[in-house]
XYZ file of C-alpha atoms in Angstrom:
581
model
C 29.737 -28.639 -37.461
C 33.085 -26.956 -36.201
C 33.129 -25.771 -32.948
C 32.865 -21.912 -32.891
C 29.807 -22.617 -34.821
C 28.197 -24.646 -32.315
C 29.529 -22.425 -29.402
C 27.475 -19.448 -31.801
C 24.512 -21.726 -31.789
C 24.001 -22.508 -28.217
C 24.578 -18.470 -27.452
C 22.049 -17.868 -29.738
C 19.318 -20.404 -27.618
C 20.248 -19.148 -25.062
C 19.422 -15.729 -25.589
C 16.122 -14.143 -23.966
C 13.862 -15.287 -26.267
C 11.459 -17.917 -23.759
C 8.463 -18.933 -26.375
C 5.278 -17.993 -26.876
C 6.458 -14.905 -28.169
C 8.150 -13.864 -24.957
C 11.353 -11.826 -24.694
C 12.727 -11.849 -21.160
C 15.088 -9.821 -19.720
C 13.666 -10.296 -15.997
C 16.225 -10.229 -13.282
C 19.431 -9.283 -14.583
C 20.062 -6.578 -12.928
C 20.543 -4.219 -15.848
C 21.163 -0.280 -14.920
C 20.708 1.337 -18.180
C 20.726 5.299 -17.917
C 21.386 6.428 -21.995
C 20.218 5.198 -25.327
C 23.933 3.565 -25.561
C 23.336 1.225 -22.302
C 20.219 0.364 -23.898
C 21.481 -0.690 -27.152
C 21.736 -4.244 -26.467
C 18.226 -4.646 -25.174
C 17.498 -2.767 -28.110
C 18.950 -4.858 -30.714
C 17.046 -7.972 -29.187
C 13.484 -5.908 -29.433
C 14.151 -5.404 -32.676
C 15.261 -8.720 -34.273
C 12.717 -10.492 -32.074
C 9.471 -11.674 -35.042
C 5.999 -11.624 -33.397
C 6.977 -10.031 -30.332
C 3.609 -10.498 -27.909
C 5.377 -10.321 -24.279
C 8.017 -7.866 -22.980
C 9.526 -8.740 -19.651
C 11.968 -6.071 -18.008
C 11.494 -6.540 -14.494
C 14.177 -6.929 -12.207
C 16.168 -4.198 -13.522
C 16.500 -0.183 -13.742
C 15.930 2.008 -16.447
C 16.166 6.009 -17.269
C 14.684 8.254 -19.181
C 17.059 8.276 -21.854
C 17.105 4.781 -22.125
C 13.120 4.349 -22.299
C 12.980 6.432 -24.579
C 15.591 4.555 -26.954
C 13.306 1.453 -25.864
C 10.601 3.322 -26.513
C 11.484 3.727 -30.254
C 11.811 0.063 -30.765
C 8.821 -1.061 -29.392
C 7.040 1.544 -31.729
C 7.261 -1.442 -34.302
C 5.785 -4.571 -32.580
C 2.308 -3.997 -33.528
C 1.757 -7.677 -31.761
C 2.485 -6.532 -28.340
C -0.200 -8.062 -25.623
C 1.801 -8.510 -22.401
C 3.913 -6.059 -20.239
C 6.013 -7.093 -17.568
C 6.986 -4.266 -16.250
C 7.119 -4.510 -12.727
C 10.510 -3.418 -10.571
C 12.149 -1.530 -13.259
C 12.539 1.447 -12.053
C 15.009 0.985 -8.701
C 17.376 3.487 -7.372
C 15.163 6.338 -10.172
C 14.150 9.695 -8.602
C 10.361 9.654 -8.751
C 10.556 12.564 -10.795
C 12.388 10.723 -13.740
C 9.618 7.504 -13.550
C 6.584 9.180 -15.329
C 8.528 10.675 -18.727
C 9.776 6.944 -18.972
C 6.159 5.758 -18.608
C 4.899 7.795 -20.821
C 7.619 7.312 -23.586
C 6.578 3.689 -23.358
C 3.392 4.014 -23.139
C 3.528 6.015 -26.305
C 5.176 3.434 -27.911
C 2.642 1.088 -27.746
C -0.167 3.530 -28.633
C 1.949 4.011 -32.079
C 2.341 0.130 -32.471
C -1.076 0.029 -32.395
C -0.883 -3.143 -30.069
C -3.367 -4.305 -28.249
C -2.700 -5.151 -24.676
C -4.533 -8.000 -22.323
C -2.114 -7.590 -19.533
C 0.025 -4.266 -18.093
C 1.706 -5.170 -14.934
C 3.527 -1.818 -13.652
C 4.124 -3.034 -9.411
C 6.740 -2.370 -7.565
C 7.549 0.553 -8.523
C 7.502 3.529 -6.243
C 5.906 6.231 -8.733
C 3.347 7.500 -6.796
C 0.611 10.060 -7.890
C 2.519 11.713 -10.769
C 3.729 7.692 -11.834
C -0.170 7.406 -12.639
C 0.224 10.076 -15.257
C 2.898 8.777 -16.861
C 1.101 5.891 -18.179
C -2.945 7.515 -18.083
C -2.960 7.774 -21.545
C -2.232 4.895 -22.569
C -4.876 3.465 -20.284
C -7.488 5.292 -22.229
C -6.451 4.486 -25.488
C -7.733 1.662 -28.151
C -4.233 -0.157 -26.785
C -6.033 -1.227 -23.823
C -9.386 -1.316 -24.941
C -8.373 -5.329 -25.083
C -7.015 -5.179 -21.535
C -7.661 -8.005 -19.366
C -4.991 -7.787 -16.263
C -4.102 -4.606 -14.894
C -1.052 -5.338 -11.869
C -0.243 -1.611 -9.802
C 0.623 -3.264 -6.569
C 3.257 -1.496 -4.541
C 3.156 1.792 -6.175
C 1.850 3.976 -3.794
C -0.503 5.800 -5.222
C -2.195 7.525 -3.230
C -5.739 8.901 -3.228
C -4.332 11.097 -5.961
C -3.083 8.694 -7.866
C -6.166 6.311 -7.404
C -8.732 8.726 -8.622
C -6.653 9.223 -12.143
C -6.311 5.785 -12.076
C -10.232 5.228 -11.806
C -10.736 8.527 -13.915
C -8.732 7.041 -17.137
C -10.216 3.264 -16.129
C -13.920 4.714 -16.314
C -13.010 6.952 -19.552
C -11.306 3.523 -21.332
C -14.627 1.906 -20.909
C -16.464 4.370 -22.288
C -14.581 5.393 -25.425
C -14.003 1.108 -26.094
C -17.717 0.619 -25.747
C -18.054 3.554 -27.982
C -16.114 1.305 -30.746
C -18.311 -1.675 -29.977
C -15.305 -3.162 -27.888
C -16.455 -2.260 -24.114
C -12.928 -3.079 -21.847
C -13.478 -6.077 -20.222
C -10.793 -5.973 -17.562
C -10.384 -9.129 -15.305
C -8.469 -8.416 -12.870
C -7.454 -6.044 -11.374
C -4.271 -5.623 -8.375
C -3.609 -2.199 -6.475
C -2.381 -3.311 -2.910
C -0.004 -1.850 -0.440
C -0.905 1.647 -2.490
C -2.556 3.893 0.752
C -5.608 4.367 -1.111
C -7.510 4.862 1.647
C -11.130 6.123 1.192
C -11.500 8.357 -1.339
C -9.097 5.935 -3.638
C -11.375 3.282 -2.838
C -14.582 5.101 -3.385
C -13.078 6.620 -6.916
C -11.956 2.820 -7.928
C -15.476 1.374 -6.825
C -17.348 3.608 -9.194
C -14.765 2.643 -11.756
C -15.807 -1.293 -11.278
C -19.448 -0.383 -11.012
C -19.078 1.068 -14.666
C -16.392 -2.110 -16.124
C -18.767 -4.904 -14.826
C -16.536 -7.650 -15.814
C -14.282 -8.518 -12.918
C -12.850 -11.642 -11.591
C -10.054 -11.055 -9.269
C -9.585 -7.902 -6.920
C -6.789 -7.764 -4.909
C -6.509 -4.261 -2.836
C -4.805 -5.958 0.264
C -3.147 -2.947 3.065
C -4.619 0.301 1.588
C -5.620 1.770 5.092
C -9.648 1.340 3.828
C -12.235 1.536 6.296
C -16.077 0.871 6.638
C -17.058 3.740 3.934
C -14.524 2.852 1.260
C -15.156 -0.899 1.779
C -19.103 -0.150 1.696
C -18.713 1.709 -1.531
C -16.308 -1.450 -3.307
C -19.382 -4.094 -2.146
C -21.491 -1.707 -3.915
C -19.552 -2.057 -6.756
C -18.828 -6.104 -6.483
C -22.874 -6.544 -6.958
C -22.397 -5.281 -10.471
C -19.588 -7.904 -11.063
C -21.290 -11.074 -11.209
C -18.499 -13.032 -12.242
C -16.239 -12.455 -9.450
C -14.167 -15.246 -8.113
C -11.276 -13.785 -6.200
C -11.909 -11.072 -3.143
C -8.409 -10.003 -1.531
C -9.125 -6.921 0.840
C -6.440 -8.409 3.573
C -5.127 -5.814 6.389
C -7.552 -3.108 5.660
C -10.466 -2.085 8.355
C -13.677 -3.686 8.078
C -15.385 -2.923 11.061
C -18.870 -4.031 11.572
C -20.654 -1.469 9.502
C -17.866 -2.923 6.512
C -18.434 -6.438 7.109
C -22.018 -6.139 6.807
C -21.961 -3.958 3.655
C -19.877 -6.864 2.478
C -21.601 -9.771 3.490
C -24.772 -8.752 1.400
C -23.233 -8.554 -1.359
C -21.627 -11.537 -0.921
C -25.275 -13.109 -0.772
C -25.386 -11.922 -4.650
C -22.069 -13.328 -5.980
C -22.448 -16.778 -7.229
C -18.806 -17.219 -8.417
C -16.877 -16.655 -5.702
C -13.830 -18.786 -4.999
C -11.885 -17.084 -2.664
C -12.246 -14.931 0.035
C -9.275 -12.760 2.157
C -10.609 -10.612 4.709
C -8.065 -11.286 7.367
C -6.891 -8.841 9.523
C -9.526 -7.129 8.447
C -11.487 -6.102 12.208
C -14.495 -7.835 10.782
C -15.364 -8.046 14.595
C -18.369 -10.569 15.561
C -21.046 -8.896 14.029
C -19.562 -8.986 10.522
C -19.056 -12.616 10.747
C -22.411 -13.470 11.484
C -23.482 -11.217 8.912
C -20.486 -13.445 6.288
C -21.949 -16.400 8.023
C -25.396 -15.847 6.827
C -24.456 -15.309 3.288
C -22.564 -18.679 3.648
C -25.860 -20.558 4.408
C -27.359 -18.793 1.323
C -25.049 -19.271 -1.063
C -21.407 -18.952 -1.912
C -21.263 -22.895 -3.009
C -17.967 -22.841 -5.197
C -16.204 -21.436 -2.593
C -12.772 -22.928 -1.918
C -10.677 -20.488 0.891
C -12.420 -18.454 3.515
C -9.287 -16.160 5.529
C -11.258 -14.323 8.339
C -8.055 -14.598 10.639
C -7.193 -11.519 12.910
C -10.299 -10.330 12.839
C -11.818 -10.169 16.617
C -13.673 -12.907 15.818
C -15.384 -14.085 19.097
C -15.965 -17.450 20.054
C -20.154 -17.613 19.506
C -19.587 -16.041 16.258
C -17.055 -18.129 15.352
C -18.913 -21.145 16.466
C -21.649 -20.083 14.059
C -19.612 -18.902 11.224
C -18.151 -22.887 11.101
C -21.811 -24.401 11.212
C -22.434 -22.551 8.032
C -19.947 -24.068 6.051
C -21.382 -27.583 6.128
C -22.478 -27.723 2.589
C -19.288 -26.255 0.892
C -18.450 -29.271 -0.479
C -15.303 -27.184 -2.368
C -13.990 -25.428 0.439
C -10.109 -26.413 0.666
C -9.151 -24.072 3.153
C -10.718 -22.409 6.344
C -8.432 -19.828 8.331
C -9.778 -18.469 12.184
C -6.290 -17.791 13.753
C -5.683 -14.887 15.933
C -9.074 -14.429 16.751
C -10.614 -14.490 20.450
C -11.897 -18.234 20.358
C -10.300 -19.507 23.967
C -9.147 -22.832 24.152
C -12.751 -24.452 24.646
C -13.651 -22.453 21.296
C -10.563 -23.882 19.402
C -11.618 -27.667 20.587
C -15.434 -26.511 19.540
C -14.730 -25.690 15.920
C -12.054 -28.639 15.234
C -15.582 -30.849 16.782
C -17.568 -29.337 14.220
C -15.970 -29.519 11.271
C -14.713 -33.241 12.356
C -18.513 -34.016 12.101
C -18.909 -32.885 8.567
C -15.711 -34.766 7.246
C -13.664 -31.294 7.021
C -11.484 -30.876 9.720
C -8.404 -30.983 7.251
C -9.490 -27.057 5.744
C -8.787 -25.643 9.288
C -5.731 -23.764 9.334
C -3.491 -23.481 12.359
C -5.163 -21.856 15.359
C -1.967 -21.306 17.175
C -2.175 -17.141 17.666
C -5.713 -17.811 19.050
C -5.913 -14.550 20.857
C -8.205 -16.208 24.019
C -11.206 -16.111 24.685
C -12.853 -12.681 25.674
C -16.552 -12.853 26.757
C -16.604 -8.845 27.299
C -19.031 -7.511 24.763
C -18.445 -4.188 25.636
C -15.290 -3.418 23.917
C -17.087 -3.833 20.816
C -19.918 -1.650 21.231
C -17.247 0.627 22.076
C -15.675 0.573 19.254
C -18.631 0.758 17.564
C -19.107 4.142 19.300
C -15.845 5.148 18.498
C -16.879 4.858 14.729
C -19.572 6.646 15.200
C -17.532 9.400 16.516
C -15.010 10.106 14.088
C -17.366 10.072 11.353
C -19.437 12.586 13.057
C -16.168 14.520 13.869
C -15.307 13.908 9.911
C -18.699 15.593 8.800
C -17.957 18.358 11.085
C -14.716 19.313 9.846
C -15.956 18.845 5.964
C -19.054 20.964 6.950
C -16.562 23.973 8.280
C -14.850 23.422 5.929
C -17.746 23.870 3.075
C -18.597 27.013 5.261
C -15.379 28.902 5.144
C -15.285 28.502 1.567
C -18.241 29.380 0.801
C -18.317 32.377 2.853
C -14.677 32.890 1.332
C -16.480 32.842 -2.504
C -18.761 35.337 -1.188
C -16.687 38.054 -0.061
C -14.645 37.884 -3.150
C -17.790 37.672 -5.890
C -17.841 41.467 -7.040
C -14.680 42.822 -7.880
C -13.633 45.974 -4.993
C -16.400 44.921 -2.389
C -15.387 45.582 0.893
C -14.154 42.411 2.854
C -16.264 41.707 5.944
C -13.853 43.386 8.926
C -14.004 40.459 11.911
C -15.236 42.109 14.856
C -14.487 41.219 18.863
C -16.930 39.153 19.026
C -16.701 37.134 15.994
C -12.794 36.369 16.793
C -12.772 35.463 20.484
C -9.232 35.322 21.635
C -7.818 31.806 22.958
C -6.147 31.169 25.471
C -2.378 30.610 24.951
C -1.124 27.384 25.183
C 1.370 26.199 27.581
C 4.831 24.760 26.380
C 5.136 21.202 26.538
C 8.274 19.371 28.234
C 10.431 16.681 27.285
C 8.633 14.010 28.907
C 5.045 14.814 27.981
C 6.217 14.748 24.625
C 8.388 11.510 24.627
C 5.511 9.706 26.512
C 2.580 10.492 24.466
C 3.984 12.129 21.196
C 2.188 14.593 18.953
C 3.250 17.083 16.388
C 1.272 19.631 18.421
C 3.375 18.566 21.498
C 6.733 19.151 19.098
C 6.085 22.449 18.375
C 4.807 23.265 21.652
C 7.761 22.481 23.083
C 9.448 25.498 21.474
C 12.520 26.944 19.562
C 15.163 24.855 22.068
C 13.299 21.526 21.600
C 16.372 19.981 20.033
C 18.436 21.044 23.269
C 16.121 20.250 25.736
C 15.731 16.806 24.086
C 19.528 16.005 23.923
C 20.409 16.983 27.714
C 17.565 14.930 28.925
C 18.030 11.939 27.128
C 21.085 9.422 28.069
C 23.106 8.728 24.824
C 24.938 6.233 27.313
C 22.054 4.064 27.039
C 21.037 2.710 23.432
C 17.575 1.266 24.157
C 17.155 5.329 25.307
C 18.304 6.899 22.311
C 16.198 4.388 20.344
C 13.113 4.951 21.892
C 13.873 8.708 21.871
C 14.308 8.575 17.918
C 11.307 6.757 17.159
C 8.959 9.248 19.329
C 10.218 12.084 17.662
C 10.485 10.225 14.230
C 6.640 9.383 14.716
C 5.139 12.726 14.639
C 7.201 13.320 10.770
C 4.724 15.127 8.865
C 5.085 16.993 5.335
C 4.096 20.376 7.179
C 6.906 21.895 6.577
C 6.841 23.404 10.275
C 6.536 20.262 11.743
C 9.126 18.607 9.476
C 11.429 21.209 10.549
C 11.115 20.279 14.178
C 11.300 16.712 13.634
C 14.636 17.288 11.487
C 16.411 19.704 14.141
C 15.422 17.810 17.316
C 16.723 14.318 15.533
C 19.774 16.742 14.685
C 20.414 17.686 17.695
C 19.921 14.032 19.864
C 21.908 12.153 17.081
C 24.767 14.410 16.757
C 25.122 14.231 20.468
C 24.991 10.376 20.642
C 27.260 9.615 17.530
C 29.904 12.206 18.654
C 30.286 10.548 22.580
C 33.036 8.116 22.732
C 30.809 5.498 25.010
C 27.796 5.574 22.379
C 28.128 2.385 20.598
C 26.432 3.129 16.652
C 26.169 -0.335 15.419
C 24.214 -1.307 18.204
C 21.672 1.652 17.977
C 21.150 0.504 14.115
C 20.305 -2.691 14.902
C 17.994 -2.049 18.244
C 16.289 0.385 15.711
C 15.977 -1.897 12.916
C 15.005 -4.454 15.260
C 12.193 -1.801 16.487
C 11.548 -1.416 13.051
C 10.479 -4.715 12.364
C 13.725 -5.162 9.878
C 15.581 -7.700 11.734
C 14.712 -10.485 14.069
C 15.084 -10.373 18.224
C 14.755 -13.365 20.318
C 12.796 -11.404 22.553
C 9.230 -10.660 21.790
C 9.140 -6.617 20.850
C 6.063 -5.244 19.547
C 7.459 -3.143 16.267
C 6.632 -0.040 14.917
C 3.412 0.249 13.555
C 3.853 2.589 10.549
C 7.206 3.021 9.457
C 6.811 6.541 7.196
C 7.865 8.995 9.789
C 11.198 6.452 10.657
C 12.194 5.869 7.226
C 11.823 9.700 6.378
C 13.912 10.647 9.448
C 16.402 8.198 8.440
C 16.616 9.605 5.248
C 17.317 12.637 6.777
C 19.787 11.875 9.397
C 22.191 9.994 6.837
C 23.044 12.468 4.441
C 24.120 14.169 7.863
C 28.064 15.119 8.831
C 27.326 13.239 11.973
C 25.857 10.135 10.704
C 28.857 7.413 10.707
C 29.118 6.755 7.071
C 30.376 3.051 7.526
C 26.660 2.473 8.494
C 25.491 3.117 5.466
C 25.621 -0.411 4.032
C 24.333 -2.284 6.969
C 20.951 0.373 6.395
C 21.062 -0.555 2.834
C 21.364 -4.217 3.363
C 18.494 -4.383 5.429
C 15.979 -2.161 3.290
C 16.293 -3.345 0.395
C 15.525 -7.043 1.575
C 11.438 -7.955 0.975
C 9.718 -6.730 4.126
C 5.903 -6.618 4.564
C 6.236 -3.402 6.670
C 8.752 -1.605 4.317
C 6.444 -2.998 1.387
C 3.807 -0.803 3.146
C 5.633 2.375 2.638
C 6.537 2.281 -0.740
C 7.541 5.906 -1.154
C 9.846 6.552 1.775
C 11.537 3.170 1.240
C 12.308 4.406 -2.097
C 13.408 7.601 -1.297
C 15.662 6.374 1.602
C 17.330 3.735 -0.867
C 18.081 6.220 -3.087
C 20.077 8.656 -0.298
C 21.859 5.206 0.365
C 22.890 4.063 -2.864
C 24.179 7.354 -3.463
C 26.069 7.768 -0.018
């Protein structure tokens, strides 16, 4: 065989074809903007027989070039698997759904019939959810089996379409004698919060076939999580529960635990830093005693897990002859706790499924913070029912006035609209020390100045601390946003343009701050990073900002970071400021 033929041969295996009727183009950093760029990819699609599995993560693609994608994929009728996770960096968000939905399209027209659609990592939000809806409720995924949105932040928007077109797929496949029979099912890091949760539960309540749900950091708390154990009790088969870093409480960890006491499948279990609190693990720990014998990994870490609780949770484990791993860091055991459960689980031949204990948070015998945080519950709910009831009550008095075309409007009187008192302005320091938007716009029209003379741009740590108070309160009211902007403005442009302000060292204190990048000292970081990353974005694209920073900002948020990971939608739009800088 002559050489250029062999040279031909070995191109040809190692092209992107990877088996089982796979076609990979995953990680090659391909930025394809027309049909042209795309023609390559295109030609592959196309002379590809049997084509079952499209990978594409790993690179970027626009809408012009989905499209011409699109139009190829309009002929592989055996399509079952999209990996389509990460393709969609350095995109305006506006550009993501047409590209979805050109896709999605695609594989309508195919008529394929999808078991897995993984979309994550990609910062589409809300309106990304419409871009591929239809295709979720047509016969393409009436087979579907995996659905993968983690990282997309959706939204409570974005999860009720998401649990709309779910619940309406199930209903026109059962229609057909094919009911969807979805497996599993990932959504983390996508700020579903309540309402998202709540929408999604009554989705799951309706599929009924579950195995795996993974809705790790989504900023739930006790009603959303009350509503998805609701829903797990009509998903028998469950193995997998992932609710990491969302907030529990008791009232949540209760809900949970009894219908944990129904599940006789379950494998695994992640509910750390989750605020179970004490009375939630007792509650788990009973439902351990009655049941839950397959399981393998229990994760209750970071929970404010107390020692007596904790002691009790362990006992109950004594029969779980499968249980490979048993994590209780960062909880409140105390030293003497810590000894306690490695004594107990010695005596039943599993002290190797204890994880490390090493963040035990001490032992705290004060029961009262508990019940105060119980109270403190309580509280907001009430003050949550208030609000929705005024609400209710403006509207409906609103819908009144307005039923019969030409009636008079109702003309307030004196002593319907009591006049309030006006508020005082706010100074610098009240602001800076306990920060508010009210407290921004309090402060007045000459907030930006006041904040600039009376902060010392000779100091970094200052100016760092300064930017992160202010940067805290960002908010899309546009009044507040406004303030946030021109007071940042007005401090920045002042620190960058002094000649003893040193701007490499203010990025990284404030990516430091941030979380972004490593100190030897311990720091406690920012909590939520929206209102930073926003402000950032902002401040950049400003004449001010030192352009030569640019880079270093880019650098560091684009690496994988839990926190930046968490904000999804102001990572992405900050990236895309930079990479056009």
């Amino acid at each position: 065989m002559a050489s250029d033929d062999i040279s031909k041969l070995a191109d040809s295996l190692a092209k992107t074809q990877v088996g089982g009727g796979e076609l990979s183009f995953k990680g090659k950093t391909l930025k394809l903007n027309t049909a042209e760029d795309a023609q390559d990819v295109i030609q592959e699609i196309e002379e590809f027989e049997g084509l079952q599995a499209l990978r594409l993560e790993g690179n970027t693609f626009g809408v012009e070039a989905a499209k011409a994608i699109a139009k190829a994929l309009e002929k592989k009728p055996d399509m079952k698997r999209c990996h389509w996770s990460d393709m969609f960096t350095g995109r305006l968000r506006s550009e993501i759904p047409a590209a979805l939905t050109s896709l999605g399209d695609a594989l309508i027209t195919a008529g394929a019939q999808l078991t897995e659609l993984d979309l994550s990592d990609n910062a589409f939000g809300p309106d990304g959810v419409r871009g591929f809806e239809t295709l979720l409720k047509s016969p393409a995924c009436f087979t579907l089996q995996e659905l993968k949105l983690n990282n997309c932040g959706m939204g409570i928007g974005g999860g009720k379409i998401l649990a709309a077109a779910l619940t309406e797929c199930h209903k026109r496949s059962s229609a057909v004698g094919k009911p969807l029979s979805l497996k599993i099912f990932v959504a983390g890091r996508n700020r579903l919060e309540n309402d998202g949760a709540t929408a999604l539960a009554e989705a799951f309540r309706v599929i009924g076939t579950l195995e795996e749900v993974h809705m790790p950091q989504n900023g739930i708390n006790h009603p959303g999580i009350t509503a998805l154990a609701e829903s797990f009790k009509a998903n028998p088969l469950l193995k997998v529960i992932n609710l990491n870093d969302n907030t529990f409480t008791d009232k949540g960890g209760i809900a949970m635990a009894e219908t944990l006491k129904t599940l006789r499948q379950v494998e695994l279990i992640n509910f750390g830093d989750c605020l179970v609190r004490s009375k939630g693990a007792l509650a788990i720990a009973t439902a351990l005693k009655e049941g839950l014998h397959k399981l393998k990994e229990l994760n209750l870490s970071f929970c404010e897990i107390k020692r007596d609780a904790a002691l009790t949770l362990v006992e109950s484990v004594e029969d779980k002859s499968e249980l490979e791993k048993l994590d209780l860091n960062g909880n409140c055991l105390g030293e003497e706790g810590c000894e306690q459960i490695q004594e107990i689980l010695a005596g039943f031949s599993m002290d190797s499924v204890l994880g490390s204990l090493s963040d035990d948070d001490g032992d705290d015998d004060d029961e009262e913070d508990e019940d105060d945080d119980d109270d403190d519950d309580d509280e907001d709910d009430d003050e949550e029912e208030d609000d929705e009831e005024e609400e209710e009550e403006e509207e409906g008095q609103d819908l009144d006035e307005d039923k019969t075309e030409g009636s008079p409007k109702k003309i307030p009187t004196h002593e319907s609209t009591p006049i309030s008192p006006p508020q005082p302005p706010v100074d610098v320091s009240t602001f800076l020390g306990f920060p508010s938007p009210e407290k921004l716009l309090r402060m007045g029209p000459k907030r930006s100045i006041l904040v600039a003379q009376q902060t010392d741009v000779s100091n970094v740590e200052k100016v760092v601390q300064a930017f992160i108070q202010i940067s805290s309160v960002y908010r899309d009211d546009h009044a507040v946003k406004s303030a946030v902007e021109e007071t940042v403005d007005g401090l920045m442009k002042k620190a960058f343009g002094s000649s003893i302000f040193q701007p490499d060292v203010f990025i990284t204190s404030l990516l430091v701050q941030m979380g972004l990048l490593k100190s030897e000292d311990k720091i406690k970081t920012i909590p939520q990073l929206n209102g930073p990353l926003l402000t950032l974005n902002h401040v950049v694209q400003q004449d001010y900002f030192p352009k030569p920073l640019a880079p270093i900002l880019l650098a560091f948020i684009s690496k994988p970071n839990r926190a930046l990971e968490s904000n999804p939608l102001s990572r992405h739009t900050l990236l895309q400021t930079l990479h056009n800088l």
